[in-house]
PDB file of C-alpha atoms in Angstrom:
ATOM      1  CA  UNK A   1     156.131 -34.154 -41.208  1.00 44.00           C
ATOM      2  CA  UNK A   2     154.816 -36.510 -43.629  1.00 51.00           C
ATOM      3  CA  UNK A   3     150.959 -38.214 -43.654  1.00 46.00           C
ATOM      4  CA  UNK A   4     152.175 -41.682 -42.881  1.00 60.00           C
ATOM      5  CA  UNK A   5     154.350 -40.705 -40.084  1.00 75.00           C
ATOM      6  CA  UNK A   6     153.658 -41.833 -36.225  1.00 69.00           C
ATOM      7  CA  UNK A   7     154.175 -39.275 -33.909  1.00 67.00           C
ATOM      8  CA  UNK A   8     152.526 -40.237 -30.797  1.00 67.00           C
ATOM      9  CA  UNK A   9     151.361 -43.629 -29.140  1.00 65.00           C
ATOM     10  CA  UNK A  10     148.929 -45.498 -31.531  1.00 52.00           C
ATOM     11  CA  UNK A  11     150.157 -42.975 -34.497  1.00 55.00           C
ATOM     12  CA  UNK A  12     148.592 -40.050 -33.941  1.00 60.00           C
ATOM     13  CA  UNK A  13     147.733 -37.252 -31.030  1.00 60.00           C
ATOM     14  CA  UNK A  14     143.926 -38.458 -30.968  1.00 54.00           C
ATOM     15  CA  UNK A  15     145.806 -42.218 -30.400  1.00 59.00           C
ATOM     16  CA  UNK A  16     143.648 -43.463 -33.743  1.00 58.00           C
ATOM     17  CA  UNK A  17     146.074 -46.531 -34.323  1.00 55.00           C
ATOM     18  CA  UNK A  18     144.963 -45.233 -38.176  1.00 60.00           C
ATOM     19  CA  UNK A  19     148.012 -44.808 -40.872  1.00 68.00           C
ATOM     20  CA  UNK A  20     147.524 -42.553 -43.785  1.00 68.00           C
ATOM     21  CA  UNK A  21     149.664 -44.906 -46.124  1.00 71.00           C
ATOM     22  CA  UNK A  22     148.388 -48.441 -45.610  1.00 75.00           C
ATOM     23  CA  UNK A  23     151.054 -50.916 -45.997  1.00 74.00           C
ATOM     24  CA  UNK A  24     150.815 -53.216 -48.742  1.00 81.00           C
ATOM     25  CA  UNK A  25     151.618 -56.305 -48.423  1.00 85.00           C
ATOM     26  CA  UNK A  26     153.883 -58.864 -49.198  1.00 87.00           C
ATOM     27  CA  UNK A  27     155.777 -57.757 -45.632  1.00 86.00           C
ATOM     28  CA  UNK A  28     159.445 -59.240 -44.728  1.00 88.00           C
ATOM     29  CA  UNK A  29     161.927 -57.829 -42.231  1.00 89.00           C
ATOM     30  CA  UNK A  30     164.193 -55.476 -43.397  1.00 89.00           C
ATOM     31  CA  UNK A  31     166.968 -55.359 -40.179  1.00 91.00           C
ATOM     32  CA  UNK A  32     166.816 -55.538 -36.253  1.00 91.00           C
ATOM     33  CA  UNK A  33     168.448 -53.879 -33.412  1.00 85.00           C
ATOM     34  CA  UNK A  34     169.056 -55.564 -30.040  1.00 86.00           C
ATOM     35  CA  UNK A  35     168.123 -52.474 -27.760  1.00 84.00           C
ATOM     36  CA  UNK A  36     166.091 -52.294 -24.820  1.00 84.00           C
ATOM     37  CA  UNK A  37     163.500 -50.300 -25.703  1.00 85.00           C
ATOM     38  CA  UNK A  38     161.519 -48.659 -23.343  1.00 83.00           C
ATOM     39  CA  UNK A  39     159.251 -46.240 -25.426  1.00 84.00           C
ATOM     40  CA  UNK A  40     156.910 -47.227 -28.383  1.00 84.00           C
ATOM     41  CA  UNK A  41     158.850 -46.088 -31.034  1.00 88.00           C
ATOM     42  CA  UNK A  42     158.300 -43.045 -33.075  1.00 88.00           C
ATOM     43  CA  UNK A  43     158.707 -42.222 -37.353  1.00 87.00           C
ATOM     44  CA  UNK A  44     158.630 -38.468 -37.870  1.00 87.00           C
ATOM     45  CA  UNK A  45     160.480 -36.892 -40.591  1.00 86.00           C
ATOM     46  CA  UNK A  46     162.497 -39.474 -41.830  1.00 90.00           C
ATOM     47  CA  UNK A  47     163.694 -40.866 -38.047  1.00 93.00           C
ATOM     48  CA  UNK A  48     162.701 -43.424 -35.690  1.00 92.00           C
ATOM     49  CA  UNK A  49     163.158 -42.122 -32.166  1.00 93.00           C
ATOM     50  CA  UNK A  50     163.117 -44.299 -29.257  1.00 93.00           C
ATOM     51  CA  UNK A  51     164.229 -43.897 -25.344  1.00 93.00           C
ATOM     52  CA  UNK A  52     166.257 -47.109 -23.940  1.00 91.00           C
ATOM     53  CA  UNK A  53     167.350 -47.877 -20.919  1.00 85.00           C
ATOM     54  CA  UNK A  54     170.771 -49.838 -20.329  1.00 80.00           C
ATOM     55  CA  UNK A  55     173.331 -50.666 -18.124  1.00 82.00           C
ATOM     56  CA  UNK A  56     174.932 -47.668 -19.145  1.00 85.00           C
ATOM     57  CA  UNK A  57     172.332 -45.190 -18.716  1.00 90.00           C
ATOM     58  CA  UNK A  58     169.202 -43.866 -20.173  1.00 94.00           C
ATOM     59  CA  UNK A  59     169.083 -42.804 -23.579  1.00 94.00           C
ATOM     60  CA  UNK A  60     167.016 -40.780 -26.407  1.00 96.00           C
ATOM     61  CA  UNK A  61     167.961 -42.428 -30.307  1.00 95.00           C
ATOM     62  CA  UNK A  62     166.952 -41.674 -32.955  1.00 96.00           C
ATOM     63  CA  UNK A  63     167.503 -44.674 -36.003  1.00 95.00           C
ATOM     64  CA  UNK A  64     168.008 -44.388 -39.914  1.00 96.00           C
ATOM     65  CA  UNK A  65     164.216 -46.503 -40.962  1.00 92.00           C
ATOM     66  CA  UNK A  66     165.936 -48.070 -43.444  1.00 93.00           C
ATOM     67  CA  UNK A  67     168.818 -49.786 -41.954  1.00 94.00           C
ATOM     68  CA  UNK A  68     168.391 -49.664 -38.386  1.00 94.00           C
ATOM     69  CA  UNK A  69     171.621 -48.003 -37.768  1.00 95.00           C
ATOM     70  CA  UNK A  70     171.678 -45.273 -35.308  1.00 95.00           C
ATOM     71  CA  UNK A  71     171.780 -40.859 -36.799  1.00 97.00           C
ATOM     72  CA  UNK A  72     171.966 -40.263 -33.362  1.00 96.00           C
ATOM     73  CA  UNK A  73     172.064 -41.409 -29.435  1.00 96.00           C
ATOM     74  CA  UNK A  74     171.269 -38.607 -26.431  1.00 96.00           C
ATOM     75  CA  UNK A  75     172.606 -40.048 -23.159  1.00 95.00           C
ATOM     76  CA  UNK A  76     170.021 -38.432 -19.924  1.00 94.00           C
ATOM     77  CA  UNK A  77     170.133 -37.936 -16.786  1.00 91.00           C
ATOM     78  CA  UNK A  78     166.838 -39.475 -16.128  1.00 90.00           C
ATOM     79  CA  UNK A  79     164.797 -42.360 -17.639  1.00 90.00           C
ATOM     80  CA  UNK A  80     161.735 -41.587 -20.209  1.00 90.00           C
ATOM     81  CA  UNK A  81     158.545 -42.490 -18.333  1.00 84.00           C
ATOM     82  CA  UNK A  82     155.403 -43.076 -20.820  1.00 82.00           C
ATOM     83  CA  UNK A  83     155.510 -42.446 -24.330  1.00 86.00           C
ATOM     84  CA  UNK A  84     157.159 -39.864 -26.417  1.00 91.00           C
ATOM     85  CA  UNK A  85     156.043 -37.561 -28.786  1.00 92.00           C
ATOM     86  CA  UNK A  86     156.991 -35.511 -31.964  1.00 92.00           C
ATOM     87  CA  UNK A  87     156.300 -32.463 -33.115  1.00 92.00           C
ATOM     88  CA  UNK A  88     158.025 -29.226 -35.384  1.00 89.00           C
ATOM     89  CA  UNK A  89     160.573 -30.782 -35.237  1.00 92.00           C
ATOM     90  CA  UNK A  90     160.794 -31.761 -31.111  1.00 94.00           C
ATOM     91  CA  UNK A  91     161.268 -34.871 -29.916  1.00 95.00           C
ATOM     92  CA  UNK A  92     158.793 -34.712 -26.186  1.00 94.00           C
ATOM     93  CA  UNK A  93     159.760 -36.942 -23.449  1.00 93.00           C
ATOM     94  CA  UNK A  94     158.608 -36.803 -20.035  1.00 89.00           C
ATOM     95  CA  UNK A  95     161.178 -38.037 -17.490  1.00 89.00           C
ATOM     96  CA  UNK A  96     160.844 -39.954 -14.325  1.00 84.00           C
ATOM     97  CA  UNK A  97     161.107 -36.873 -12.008  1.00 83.00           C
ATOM     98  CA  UNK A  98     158.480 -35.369 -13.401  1.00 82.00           C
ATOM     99  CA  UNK A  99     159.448 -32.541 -15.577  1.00 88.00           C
ATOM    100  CA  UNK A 100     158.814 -32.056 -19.811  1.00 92.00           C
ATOM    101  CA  UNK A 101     161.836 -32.192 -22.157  1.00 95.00           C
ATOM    102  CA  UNK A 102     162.457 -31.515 -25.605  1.00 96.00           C
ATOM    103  CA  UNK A 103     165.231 -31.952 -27.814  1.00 97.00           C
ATOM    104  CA  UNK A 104     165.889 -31.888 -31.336  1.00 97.00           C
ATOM    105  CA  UNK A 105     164.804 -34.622 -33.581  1.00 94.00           C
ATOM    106  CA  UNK A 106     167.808 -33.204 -35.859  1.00 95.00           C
ATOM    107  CA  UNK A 107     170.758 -34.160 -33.631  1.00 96.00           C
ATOM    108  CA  UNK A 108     169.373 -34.797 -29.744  1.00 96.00           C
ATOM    109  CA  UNK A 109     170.439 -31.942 -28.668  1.00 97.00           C
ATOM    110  CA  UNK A 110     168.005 -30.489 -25.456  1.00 97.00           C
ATOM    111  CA  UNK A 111     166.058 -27.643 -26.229  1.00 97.00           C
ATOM    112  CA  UNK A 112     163.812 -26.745 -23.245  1.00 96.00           C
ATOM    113  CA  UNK A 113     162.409 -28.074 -20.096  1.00 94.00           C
ATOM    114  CA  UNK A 114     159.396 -27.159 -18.008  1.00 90.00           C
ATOM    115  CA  UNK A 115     158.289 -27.757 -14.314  1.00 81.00           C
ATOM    116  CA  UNK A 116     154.880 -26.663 -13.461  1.00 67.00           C
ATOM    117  CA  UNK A 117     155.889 -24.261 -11.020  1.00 56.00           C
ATOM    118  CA  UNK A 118     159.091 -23.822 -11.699  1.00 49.00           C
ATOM    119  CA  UNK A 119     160.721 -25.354  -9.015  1.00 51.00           C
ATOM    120  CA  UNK A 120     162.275 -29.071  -8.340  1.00 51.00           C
ATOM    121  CA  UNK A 121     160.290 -31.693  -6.213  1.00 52.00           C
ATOM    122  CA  UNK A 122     157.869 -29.417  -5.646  1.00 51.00           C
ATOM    123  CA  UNK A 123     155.369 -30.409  -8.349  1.00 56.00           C
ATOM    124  CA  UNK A 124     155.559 -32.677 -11.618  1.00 68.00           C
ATOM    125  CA  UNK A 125     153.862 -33.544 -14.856  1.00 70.00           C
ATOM    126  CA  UNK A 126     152.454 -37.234 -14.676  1.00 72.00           C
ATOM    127  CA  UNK A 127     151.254 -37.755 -18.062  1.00 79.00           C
ATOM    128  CA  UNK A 128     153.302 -38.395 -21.092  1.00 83.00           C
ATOM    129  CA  UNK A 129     152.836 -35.334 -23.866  1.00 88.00           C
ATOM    130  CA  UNK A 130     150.794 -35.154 -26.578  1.00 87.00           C
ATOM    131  CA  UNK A 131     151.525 -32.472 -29.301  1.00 89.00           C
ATOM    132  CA  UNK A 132     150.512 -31.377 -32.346  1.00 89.00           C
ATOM    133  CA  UNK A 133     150.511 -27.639 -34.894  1.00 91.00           C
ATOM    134  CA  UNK A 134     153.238 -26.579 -32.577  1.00 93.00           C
ATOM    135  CA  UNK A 135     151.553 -26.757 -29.332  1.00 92.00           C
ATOM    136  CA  UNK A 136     152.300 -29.863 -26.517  1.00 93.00           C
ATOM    137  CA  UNK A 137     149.437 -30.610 -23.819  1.00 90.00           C
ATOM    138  CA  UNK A 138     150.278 -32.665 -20.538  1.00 87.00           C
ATOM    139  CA  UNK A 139     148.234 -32.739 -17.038  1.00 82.00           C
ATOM    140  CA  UNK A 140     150.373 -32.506 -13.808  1.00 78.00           C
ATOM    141  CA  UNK A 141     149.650 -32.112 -10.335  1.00 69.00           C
ATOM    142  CA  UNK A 142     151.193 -30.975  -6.990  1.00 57.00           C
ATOM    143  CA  UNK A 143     154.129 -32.346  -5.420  1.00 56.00           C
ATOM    144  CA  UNK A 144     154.620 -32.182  -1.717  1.00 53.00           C
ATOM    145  CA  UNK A 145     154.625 -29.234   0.338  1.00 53.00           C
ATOM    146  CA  UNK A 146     158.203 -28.011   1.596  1.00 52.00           C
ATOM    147  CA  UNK A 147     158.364 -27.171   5.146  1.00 52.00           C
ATOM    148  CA  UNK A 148     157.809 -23.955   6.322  1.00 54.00           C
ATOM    149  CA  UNK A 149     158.590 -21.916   9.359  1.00 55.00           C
ATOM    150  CA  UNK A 150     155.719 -21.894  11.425  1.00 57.00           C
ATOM    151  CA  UNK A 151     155.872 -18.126  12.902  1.00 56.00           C
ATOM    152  CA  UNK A 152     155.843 -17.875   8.741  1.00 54.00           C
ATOM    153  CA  UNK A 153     153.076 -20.086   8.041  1.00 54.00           C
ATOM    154  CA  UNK A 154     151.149 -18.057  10.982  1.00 56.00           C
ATOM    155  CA  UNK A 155     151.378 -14.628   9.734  1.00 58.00           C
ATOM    156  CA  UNK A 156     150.716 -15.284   5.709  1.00 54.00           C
ATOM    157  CA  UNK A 157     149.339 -18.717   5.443  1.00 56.00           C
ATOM    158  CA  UNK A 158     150.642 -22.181   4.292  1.00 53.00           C
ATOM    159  CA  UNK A 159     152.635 -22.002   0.964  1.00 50.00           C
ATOM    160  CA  UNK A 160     150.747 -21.839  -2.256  1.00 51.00           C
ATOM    161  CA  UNK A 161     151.098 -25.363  -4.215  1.00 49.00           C
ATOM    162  CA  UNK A 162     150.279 -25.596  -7.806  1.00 48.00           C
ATOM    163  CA  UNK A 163     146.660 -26.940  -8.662  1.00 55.00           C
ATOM    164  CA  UNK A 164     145.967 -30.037 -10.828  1.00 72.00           C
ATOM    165  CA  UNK A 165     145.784 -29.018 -13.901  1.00 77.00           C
ATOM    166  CA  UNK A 166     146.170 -29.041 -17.665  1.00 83.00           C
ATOM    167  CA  UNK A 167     148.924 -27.293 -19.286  1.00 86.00           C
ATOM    168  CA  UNK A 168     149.928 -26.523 -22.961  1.00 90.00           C
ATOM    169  CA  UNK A 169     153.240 -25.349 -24.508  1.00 93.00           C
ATOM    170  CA  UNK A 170     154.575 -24.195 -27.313  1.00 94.00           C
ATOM    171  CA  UNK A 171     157.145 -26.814 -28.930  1.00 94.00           C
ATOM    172  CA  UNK A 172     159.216 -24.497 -29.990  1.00 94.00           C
ATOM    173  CA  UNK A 173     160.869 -23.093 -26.924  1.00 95.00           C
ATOM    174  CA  UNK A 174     158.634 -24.323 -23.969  1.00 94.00           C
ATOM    175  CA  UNK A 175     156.803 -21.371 -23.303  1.00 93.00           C
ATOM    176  CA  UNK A 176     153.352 -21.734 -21.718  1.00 91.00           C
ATOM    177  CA  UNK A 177     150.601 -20.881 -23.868  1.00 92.00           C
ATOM    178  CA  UNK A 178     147.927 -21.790 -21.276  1.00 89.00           C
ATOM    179  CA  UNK A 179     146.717 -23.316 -17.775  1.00 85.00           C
ATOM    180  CA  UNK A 180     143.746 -24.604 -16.667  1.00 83.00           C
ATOM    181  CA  UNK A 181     142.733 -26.114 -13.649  1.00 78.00           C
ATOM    182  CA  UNK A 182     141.320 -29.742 -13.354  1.00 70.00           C
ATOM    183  CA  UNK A 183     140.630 -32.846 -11.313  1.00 66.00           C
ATOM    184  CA  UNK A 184     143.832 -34.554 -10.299  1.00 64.00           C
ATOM    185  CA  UNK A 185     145.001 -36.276 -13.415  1.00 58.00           C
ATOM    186  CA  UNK A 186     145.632 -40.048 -13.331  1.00 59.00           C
ATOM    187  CA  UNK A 187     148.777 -40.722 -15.062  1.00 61.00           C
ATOM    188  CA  UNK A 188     146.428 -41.351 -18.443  1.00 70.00           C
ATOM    189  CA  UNK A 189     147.608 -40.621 -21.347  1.00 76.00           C
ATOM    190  CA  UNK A 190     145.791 -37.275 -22.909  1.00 80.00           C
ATOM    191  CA  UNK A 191     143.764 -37.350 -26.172  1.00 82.00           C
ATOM    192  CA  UNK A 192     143.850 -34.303 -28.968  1.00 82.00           C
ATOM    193  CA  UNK A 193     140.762 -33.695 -31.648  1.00 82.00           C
ATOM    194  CA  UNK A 194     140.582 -30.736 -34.305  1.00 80.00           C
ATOM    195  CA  UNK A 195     138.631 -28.365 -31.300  1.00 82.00           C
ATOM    196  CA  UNK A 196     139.469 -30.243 -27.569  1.00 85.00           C
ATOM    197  CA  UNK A 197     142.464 -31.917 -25.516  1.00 83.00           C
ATOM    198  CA  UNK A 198     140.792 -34.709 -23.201  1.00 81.00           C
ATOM    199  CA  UNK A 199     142.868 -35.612 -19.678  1.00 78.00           C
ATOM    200  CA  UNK A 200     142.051 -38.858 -17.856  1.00 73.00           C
ATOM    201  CA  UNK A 201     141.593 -37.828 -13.896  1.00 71.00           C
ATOM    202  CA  UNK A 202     141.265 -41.413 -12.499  1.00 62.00           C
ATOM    203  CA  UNK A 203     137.363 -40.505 -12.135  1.00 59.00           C
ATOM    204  CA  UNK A 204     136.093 -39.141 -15.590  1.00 54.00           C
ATOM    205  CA  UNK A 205     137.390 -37.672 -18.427  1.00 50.00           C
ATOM    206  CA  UNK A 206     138.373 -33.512 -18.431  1.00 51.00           C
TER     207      UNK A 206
END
């Protein structure tokens, strides 16, 4: 990764809007693409990466910064909701049924996924990720409780749901480096410092 690169909405994990390598001016256009972009765009590593959405489907890109022309296009199954973020080499996406994807900003190709609990429609992350020194944070909640027998429910108690909470993972291969529990989160996107991760909860910051 290089100083002047933008890996998360407004540049940077702590959303600074600040660049490393002001741009000095005269400025002109260089090229455009007509895409439908959907995400703010990303420039990590030599790449801009970008999610679309199109007649014919979703997709991840990622786009050669000096002539617009695409070094790669990932067609999903789902459409990128919020931003995206980059990190050792992952590109992060959240998609719209809730669960964490990354894939690599190399070629597209998916990496890892991760549900809160494990399980489909049951719970999902509603904040775009953040990441940064090979760690990704997001805030997710519970989805709604499946139906249970009642003679079941009865003898050992309703199901256990997964509480709000905030959740970090390792970029490298999705595996959960910690869990906390917190106020339901809002659908904010989360803020990272040199010592704390801040989640929006729709009341007050966690």
């Amino acid at each position: 990764m290089q100083a002047a690169d933008a890996v998360s909405e407004k540049v940077d994990a702590g959303h600074t809007g600040l660049s490393a390598e002001p741009l000095a001016p005269p400025l002109g256009k260089r090229w455009e693409r007509p895409v439908r972009v959907s995400t703010t765009p990303l420039a990590a590593d030599g790449r801009v990466h970008f999610a679309s959405n199109a007649a014919d489907g979703p997709k991840l890109r990622a786009l050669d910064p000096r002539t617009g022309a695409d070094l790669w296009v990932r067609t999903l199954d789902r459409e990128v909701s919020g931003s995206l973020a980059y990190d050792a080499g992952r590109v992060l996406a959240r998609t719209n049924d809730g669960v964490l994807r990354a894939f690599s900003a190399t070629d597209g190709t998916p990496v890892w996924e991760q549900r809160i609990d494990g399980e489909p429609d049951r719970s999902a992350f509603v904040t775009a990720p953040i990441a940064a020194d090979g760690v990704v944070y997001v805030a997710g909640r519970p989805g709604p409780r499946p139906a249970s027998d009642p003679g079941d429910e009865a003898l050992n108690g309703p199901p256990e749901r997964p509480a709000n909470g905030a959740y970090a993972f390792r970029s490298s291969d999705g595996a959960r480096v910690w869990a906390v529990q917190a106020p339901e989160a809002s659908g904010g996107l989360p803020a990272l410092d040199a010592e704390r991760v801040f989640v929006p909860t729709g009341c007050r910051p966690f």
